[in-house]
JSON list of C-alpha atoms in Angstrom, two decimals:
[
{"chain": "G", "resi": 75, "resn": "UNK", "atom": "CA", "xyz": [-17.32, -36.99, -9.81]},
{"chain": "G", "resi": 76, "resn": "UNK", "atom": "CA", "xyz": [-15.11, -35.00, -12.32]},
{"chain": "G", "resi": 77, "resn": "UNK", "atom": "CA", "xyz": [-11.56, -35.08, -11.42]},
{"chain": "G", "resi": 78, "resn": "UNK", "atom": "CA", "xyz": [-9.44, -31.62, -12.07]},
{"chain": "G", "resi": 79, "resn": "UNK", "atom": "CA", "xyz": [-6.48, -31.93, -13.13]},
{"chain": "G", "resi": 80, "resn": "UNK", "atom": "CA", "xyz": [-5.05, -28.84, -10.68]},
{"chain": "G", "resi": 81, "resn": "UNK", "atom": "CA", "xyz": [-1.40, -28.43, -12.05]},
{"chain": "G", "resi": 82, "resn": "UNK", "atom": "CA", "xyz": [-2.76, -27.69, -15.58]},
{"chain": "G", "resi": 83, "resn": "UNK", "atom": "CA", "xyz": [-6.17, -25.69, -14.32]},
{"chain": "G", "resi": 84, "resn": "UNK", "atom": "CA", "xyz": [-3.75, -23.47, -11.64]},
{"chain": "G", "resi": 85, "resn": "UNK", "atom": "CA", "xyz": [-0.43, -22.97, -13.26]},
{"chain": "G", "resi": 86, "resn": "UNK", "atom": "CA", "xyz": [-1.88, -19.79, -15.72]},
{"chain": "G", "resi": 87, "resn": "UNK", "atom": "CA", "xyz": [-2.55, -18.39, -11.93]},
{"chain": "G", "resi": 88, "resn": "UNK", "atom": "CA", "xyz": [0.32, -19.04, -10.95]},
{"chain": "G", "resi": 89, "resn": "UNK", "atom": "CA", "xyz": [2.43, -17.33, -13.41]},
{"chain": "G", "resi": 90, "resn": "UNK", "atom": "CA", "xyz": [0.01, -13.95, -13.52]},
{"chain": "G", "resi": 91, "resn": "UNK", "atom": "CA", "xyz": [0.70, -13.76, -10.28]},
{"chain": "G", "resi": 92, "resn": "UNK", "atom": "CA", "xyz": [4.39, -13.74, -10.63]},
{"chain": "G", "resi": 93, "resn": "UNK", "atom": "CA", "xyz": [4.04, -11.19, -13.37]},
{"chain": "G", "resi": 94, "resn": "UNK", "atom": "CA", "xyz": [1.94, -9.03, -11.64]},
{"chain": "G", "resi": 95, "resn": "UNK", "atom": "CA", "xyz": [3.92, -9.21, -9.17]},
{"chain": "G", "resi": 96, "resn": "UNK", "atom": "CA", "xyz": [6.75, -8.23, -10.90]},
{"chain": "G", "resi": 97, "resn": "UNK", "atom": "CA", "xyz": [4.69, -5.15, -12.89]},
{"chain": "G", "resi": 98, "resn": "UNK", "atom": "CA", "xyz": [3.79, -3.35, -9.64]},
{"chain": "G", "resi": 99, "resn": "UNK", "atom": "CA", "xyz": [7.28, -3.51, -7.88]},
{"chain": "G", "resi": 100, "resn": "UNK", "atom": "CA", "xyz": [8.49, -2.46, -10.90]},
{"chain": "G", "resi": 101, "resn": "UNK", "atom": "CA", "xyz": [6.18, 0.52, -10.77]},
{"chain": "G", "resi": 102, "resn": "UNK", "atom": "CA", "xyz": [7.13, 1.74, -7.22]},
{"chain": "G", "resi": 103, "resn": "UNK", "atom": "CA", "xyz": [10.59, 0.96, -8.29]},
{"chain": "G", "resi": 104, "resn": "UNK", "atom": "CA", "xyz": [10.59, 3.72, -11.23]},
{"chain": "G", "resi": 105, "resn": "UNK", "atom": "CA", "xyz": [8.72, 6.06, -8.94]},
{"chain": "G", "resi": 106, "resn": "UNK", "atom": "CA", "xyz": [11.15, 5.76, -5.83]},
{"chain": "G", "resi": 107, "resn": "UNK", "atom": "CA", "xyz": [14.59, 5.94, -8.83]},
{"chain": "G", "resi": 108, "resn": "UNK", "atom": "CA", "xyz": [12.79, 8.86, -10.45]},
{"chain": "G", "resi": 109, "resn": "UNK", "atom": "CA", "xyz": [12.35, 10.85, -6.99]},
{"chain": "G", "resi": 110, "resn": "UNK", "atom": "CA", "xyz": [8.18, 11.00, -7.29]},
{"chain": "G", "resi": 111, "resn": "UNK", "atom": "CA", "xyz": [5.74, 10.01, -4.75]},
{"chain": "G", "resi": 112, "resn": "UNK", "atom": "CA", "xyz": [5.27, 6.02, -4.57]},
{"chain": "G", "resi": 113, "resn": "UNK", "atom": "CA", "xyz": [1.51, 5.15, -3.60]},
{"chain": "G", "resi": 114, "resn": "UNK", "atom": "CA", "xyz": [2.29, 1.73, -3.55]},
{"chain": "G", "resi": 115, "resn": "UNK", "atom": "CA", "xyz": [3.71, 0.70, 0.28]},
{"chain": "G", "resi": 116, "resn": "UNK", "atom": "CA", "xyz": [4.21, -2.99, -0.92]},
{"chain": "G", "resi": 117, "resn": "UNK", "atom": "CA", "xyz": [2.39, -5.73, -3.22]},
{"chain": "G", "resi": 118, "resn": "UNK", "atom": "CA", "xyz": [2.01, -9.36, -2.20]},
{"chain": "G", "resi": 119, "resn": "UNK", "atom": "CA", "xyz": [0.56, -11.82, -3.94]},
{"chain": "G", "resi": 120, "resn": "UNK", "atom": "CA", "xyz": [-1.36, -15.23, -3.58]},
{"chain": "G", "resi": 121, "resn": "UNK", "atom": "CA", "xyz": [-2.73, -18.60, -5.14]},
{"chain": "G", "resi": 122, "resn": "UNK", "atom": "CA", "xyz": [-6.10, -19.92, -3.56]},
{"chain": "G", "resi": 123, "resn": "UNK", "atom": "CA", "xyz": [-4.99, -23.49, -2.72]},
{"chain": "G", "resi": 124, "resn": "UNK", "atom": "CA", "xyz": [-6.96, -26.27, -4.08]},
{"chain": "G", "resi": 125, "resn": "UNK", "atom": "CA", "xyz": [-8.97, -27.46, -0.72]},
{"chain": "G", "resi": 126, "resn": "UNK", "atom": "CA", "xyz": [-10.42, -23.91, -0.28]},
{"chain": "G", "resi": 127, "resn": "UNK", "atom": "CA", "xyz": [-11.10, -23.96, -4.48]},
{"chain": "G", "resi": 128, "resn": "UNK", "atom": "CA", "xyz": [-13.49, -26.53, -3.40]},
{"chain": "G", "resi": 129, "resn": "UNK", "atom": "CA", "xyz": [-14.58, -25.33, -0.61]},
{"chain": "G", "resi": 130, "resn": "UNK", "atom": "CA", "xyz": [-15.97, -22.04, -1.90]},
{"chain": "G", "resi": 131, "resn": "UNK", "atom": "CA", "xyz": [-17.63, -23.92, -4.70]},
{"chain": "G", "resi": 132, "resn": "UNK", "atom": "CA", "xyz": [-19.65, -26.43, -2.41]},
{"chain": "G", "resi": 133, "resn": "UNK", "atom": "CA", "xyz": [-20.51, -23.06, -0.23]},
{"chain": "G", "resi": 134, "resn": "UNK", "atom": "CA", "xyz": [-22.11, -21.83, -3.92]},
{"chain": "G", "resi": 135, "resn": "UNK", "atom": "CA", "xyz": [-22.72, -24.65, -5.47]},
{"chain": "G", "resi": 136, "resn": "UNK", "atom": "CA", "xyz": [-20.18, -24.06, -8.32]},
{"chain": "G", "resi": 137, "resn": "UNK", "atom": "CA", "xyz": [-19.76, -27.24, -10.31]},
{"chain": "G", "resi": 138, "resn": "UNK", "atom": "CA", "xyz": [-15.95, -28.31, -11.18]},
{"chain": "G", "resi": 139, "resn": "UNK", "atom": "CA", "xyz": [-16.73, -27.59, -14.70]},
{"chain": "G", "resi": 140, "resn": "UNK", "atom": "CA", "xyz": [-17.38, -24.48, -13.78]},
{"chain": "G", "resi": 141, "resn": "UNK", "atom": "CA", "xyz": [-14.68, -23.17, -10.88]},
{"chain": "G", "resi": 142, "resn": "UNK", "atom": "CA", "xyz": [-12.82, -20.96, -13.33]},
{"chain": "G", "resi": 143, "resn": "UNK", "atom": "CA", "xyz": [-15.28, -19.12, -14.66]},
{"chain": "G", "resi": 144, "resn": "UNK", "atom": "CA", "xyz": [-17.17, -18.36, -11.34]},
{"chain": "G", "resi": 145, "resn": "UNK", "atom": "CA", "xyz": [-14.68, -18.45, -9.13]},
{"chain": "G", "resi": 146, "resn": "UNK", "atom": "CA", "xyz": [-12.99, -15.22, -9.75]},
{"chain": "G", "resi": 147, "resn": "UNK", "atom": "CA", "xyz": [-10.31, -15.29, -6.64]},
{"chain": "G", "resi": 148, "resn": "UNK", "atom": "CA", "xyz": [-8.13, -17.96, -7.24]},
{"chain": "G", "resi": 149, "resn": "UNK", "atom": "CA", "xyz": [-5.47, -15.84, -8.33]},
{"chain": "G", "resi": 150, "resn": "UNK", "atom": "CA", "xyz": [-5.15, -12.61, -5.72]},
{"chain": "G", "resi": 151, "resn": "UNK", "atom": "CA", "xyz": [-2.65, -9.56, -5.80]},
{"chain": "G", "resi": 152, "resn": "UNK", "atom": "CA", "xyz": [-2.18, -7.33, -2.60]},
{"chain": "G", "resi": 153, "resn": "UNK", "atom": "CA", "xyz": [-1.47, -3.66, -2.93]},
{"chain": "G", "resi": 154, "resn": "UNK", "atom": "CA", "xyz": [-0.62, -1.77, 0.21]},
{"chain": "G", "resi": 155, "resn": "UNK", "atom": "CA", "xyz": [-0.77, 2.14, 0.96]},
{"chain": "G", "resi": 156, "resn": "UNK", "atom": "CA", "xyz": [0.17, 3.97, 3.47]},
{"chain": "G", "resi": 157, "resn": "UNK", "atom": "CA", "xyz": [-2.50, 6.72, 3.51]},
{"chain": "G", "resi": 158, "resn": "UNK", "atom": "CA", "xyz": [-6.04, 6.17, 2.20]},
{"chain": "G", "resi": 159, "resn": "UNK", "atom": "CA", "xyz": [-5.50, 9.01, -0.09]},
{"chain": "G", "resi": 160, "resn": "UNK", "atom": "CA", "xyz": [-3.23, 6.93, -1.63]},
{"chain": "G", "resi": 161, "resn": "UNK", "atom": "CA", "xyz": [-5.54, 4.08, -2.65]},
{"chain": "G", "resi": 162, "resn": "UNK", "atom": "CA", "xyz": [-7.15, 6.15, -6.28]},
{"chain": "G", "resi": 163, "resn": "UNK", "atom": "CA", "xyz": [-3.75, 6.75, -7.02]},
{"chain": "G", "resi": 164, "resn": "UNK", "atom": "CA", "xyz": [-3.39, 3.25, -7.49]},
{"chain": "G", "resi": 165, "resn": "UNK", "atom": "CA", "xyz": [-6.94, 2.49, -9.18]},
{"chain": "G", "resi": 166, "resn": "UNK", "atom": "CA", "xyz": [-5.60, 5.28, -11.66]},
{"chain": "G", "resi": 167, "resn": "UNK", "atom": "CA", "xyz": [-2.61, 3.17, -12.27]},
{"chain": "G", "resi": 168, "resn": "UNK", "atom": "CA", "xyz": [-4.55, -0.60, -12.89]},
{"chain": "G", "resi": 169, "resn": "UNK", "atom": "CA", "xyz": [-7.47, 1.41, -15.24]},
{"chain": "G", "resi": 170, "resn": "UNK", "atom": "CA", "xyz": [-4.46, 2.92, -17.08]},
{"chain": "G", "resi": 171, "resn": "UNK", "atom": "CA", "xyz": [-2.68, -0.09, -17.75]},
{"chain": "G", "resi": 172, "resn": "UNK", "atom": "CA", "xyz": [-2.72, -1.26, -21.24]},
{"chain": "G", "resi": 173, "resn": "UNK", "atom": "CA", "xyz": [-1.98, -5.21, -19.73]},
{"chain": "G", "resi": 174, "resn": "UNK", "atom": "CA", "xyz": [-4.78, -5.47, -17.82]},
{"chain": "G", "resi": 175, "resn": "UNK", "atom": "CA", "xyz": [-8.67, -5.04, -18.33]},
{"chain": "G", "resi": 176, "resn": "UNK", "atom": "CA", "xyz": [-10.55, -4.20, -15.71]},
{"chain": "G", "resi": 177, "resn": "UNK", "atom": "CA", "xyz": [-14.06, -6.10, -15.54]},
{"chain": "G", "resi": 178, "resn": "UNK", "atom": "CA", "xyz": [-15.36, -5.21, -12.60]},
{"chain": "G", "resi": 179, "resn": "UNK", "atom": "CA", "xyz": [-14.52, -2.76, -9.26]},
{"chain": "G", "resi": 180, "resn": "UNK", "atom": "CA", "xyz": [-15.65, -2.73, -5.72]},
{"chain": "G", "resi": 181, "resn": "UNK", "atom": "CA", "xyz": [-15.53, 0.00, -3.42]},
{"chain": "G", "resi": 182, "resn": "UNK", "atom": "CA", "xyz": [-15.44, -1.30, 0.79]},
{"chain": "G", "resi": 183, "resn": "UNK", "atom": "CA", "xyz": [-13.92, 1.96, 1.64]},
{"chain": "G", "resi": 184, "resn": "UNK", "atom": "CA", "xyz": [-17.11, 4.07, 0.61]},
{"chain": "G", "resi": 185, "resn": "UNK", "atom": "CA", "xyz": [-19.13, 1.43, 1.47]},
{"chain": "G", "resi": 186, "resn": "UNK", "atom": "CA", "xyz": [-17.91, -0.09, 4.39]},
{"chain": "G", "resi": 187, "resn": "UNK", "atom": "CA", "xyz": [-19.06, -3.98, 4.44]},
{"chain": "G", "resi": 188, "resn": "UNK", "atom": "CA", "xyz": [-20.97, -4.50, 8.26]},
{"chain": "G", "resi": 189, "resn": "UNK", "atom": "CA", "xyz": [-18.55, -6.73, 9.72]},
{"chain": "G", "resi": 190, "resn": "UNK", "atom": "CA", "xyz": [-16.09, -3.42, 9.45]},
{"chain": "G", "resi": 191, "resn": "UNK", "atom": "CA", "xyz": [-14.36, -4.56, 6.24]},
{"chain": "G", "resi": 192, "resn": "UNK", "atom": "CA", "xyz": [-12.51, -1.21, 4.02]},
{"chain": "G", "resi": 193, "resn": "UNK", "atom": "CA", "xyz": [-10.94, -2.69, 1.10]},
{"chain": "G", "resi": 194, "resn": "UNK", "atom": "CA", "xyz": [-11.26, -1.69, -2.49]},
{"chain": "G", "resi": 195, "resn": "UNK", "atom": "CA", "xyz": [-11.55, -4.58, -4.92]},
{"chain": "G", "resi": 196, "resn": "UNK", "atom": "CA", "xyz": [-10.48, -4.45, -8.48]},
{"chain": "G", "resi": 197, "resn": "UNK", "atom": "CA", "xyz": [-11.54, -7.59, -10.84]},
{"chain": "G", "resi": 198, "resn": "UNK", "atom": "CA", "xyz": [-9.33, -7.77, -14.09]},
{"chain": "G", "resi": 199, "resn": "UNK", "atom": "CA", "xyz": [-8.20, -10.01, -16.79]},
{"chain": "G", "resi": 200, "resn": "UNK", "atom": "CA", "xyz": [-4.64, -10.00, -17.69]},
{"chain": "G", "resi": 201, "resn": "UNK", "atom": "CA", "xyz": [-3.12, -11.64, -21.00]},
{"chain": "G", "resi": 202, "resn": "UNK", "atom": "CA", "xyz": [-0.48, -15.23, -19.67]},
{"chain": "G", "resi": 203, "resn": "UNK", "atom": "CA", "xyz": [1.63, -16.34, -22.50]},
{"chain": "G", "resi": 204, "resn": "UNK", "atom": "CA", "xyz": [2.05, -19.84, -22.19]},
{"chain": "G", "resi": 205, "resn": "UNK", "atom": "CA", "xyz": [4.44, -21.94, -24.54]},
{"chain": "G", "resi": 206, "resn": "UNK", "atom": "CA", "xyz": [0.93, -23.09, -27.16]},
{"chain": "G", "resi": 207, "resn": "UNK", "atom": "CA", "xyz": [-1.43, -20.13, -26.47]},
{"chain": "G", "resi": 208, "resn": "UNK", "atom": "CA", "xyz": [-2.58, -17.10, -24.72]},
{"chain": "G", "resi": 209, "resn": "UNK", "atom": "CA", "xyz": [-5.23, -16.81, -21.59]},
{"chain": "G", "resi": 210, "resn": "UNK", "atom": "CA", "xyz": [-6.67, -14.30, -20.18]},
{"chain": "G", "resi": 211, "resn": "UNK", "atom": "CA", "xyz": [-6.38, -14.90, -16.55]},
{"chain": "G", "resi": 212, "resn": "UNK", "atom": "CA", "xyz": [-8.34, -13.36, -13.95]},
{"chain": "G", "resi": 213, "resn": "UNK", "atom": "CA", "xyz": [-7.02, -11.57, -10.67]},
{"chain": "G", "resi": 214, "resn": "UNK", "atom": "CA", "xyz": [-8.76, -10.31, -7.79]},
{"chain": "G", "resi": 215, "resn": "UNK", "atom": "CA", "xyz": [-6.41, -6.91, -7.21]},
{"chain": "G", "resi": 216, "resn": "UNK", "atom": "CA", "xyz": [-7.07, -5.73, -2.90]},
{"chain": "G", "resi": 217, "resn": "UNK", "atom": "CA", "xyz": [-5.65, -2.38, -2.60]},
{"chain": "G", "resi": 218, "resn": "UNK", "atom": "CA", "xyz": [-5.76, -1.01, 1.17]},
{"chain": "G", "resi": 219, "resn": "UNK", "atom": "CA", "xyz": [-4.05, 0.48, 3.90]},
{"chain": "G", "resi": 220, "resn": "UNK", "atom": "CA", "xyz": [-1.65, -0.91, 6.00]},
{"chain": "G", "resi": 221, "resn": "UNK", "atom": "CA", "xyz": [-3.99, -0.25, 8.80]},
{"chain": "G", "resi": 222, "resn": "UNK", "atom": "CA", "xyz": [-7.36, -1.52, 7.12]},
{"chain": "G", "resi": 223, "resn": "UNK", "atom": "CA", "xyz": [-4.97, -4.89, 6.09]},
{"chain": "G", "resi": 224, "resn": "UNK", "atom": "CA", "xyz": [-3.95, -5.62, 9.59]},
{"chain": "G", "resi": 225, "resn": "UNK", "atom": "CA", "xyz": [-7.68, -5.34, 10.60]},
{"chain": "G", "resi": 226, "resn": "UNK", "atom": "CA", "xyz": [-9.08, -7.49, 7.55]},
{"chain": "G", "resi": 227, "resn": "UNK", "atom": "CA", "xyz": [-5.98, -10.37, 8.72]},
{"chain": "G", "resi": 228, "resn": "UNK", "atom": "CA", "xyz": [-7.61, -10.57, 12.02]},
{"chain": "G", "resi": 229, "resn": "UNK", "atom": "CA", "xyz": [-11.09, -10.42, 10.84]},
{"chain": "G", "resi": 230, "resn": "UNK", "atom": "CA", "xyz": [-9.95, -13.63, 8.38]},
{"chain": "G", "resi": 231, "resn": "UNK", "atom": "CA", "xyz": [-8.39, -15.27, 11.16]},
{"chain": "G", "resi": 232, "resn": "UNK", "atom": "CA", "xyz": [-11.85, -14.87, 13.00]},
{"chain": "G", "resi": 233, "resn": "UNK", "atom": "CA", "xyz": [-13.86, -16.27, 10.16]},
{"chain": "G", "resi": 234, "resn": "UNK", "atom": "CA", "xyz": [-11.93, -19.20, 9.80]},
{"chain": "G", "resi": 235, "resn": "UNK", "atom": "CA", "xyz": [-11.68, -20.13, 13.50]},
{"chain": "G", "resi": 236, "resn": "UNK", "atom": "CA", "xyz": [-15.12, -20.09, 13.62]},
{"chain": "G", "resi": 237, "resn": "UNK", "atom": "CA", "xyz": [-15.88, -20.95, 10.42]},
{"chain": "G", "resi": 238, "resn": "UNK", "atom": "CA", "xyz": [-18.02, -17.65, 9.74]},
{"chain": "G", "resi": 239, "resn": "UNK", "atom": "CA", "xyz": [-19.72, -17.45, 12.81]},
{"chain": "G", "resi": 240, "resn": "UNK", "atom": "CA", "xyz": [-17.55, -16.13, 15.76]},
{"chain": "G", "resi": 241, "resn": "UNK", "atom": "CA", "xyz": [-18.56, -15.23, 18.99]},
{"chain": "G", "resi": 242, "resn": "UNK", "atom": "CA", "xyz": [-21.13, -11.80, 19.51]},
{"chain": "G", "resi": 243, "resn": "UNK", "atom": "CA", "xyz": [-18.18, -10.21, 21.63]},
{"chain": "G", "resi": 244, "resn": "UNK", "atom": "CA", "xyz": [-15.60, -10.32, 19.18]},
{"chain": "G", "resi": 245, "resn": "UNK", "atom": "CA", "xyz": [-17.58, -9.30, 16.42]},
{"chain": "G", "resi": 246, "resn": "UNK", "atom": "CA", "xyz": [-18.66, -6.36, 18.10]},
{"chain": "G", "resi": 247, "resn": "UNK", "atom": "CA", "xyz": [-15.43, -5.57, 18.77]},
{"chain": "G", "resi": 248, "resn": "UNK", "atom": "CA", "xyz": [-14.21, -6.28, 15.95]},
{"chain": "G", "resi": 249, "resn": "UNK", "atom": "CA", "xyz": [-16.35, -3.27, 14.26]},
{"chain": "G", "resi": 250, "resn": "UNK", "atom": "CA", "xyz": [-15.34, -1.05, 17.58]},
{"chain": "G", "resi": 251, "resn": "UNK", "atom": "CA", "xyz": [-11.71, -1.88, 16.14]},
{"chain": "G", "resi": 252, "resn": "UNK", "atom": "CA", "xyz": [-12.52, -1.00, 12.38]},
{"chain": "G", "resi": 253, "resn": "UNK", "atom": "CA", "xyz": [-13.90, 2.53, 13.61]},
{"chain": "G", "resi": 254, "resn": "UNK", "atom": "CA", "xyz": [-10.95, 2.93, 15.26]},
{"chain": "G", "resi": 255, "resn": "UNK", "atom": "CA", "xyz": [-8.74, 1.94, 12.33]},
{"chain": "G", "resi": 256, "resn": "UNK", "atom": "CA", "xyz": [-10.61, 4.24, 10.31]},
{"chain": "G", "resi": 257, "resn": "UNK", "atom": "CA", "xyz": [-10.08, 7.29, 12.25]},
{"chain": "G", "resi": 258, "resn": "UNK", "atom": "CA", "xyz": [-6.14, 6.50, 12.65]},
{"chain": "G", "resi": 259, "resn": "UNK", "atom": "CA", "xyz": [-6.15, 6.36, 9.14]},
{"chain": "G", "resi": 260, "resn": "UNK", "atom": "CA", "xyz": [-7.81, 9.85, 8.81]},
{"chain": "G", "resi": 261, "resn": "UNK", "atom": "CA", "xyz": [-5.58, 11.20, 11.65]},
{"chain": "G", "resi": 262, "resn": "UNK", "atom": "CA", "xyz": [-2.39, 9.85, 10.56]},
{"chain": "G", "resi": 263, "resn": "UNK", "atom": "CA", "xyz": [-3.40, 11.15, 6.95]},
{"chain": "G", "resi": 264, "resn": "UNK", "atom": "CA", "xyz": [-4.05, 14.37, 8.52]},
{"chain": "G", "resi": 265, "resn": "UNK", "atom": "CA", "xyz": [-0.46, 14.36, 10.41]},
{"chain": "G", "resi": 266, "resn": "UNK", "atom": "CA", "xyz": [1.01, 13.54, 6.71]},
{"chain": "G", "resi": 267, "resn": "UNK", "atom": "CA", "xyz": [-0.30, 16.28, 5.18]},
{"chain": "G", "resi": 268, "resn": "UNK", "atom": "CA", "xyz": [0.84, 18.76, 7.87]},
{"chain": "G", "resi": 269, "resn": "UNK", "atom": "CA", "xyz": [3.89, 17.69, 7.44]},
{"chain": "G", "resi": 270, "resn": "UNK", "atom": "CA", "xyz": [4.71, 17.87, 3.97]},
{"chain": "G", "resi": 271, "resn": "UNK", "atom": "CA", "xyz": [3.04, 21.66, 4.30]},
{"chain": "G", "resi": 272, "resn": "UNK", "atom": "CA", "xyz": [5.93, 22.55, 6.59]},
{"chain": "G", "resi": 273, "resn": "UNK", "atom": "CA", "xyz": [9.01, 20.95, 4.59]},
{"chain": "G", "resi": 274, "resn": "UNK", "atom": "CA", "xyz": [6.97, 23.21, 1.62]},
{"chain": "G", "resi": 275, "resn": "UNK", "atom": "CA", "xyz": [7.29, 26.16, 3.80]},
{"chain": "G", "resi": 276, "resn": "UNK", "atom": "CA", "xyz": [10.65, 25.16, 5.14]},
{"chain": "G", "resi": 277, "resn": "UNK", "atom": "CA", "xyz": [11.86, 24.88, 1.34]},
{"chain": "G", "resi": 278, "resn": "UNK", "atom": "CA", "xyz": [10.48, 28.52, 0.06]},
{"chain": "G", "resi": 279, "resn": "UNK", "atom": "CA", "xyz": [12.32, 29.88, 3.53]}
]
């Protein structure tokens, strides 16, 4: 059995991350100083820890020798919004940036997964500049609404618990619950909206 050496093979993850990191606060940072609109809510980020590494590549059969180039999660940024309308604003900002190359995109929010799950996934490829050379490092980018991420956490907690096969009840609530997420997200979108009509009026009066 081949034997990874998992400081050398995760520590290019680790540091995109950081900068990432870095790159999007900084972004909502120049919107909120300059006075414009801020789509971004808040950005976290994560590194897939080694055990689940493996344990996604036994699920697919992914040989060790093969984990980076298959397993395209193992670094993982966060973007929150508050309103879904919110959510191209921030595609438009990733496919404009001249750092990043965007490889591949998935839409969950059009196409809602079964289970319930609105999310839309952005796969890019982001130069790390390491002390002897430069790799492009892959990051899964989740951009969502608060609401829709408080949903998916549960939904995660479920899978794991269960290990992918939780109880009929649950599930089925479960998708009650996303229908119900999605409509406070249109309502509460709706509400915004309204809002920022009147302090338009308000100012003109």
């Amino acid at each position: 059995m081949e034997i990874i050496n998992w400081k050398e093979l995760l520590y290019p993850y680790a540091q995109t991350v950081d900068e990432l990191l870095l790159k999007f606060r900084s972004l909502d940072k120049e919107c909120r100083q300059l006075g414009i609109y801020s789509p971004i809510d808040s950005v976290t980020g994560r590194l897939k820890r080694p055990a689940s590494i493996l344990e996604k590549a036994g699920r697919k059969q992914i040989s060790p020798d093969r984990i980076e180039e298959e397993i395209e999660d193992i670094a993982g940024i966060r973007i929150l919004c508050q309103f879904v309308e919110d959510i191209p604003k921030v595609i438009e900002m990733v496919r404009k940036r001249k750092d990043m190359t965007v490889i591949e995109e998935r839409d969950y929010i059009t196409n809602t997964k079964p289970s319930g799950y609105r999310s839309y996934h952005m796969l890019v490829t982001t130069p790390v500049f390491l002390s002897d050379s430069i790799i492009d490092t892959k990051v899964e980018i989740q951009i969502r609404t608060v609401a829709q991420d408080f949903w998916a956490t549960l939904e995660h907690k479920m899978h794991y618990k269960f290990e992918g096969d939780g109880p009929d009840y649950i599930t089925k609530e479960l998708r009650k619950c996303a229908r119900y997420v999605a409509e406070l997200d249109t309502r509460m979108e709706e509400l915004n909206n309204e809002i920022q009509k009147y302090g338009k009026l308000s100012d003109k009066k």
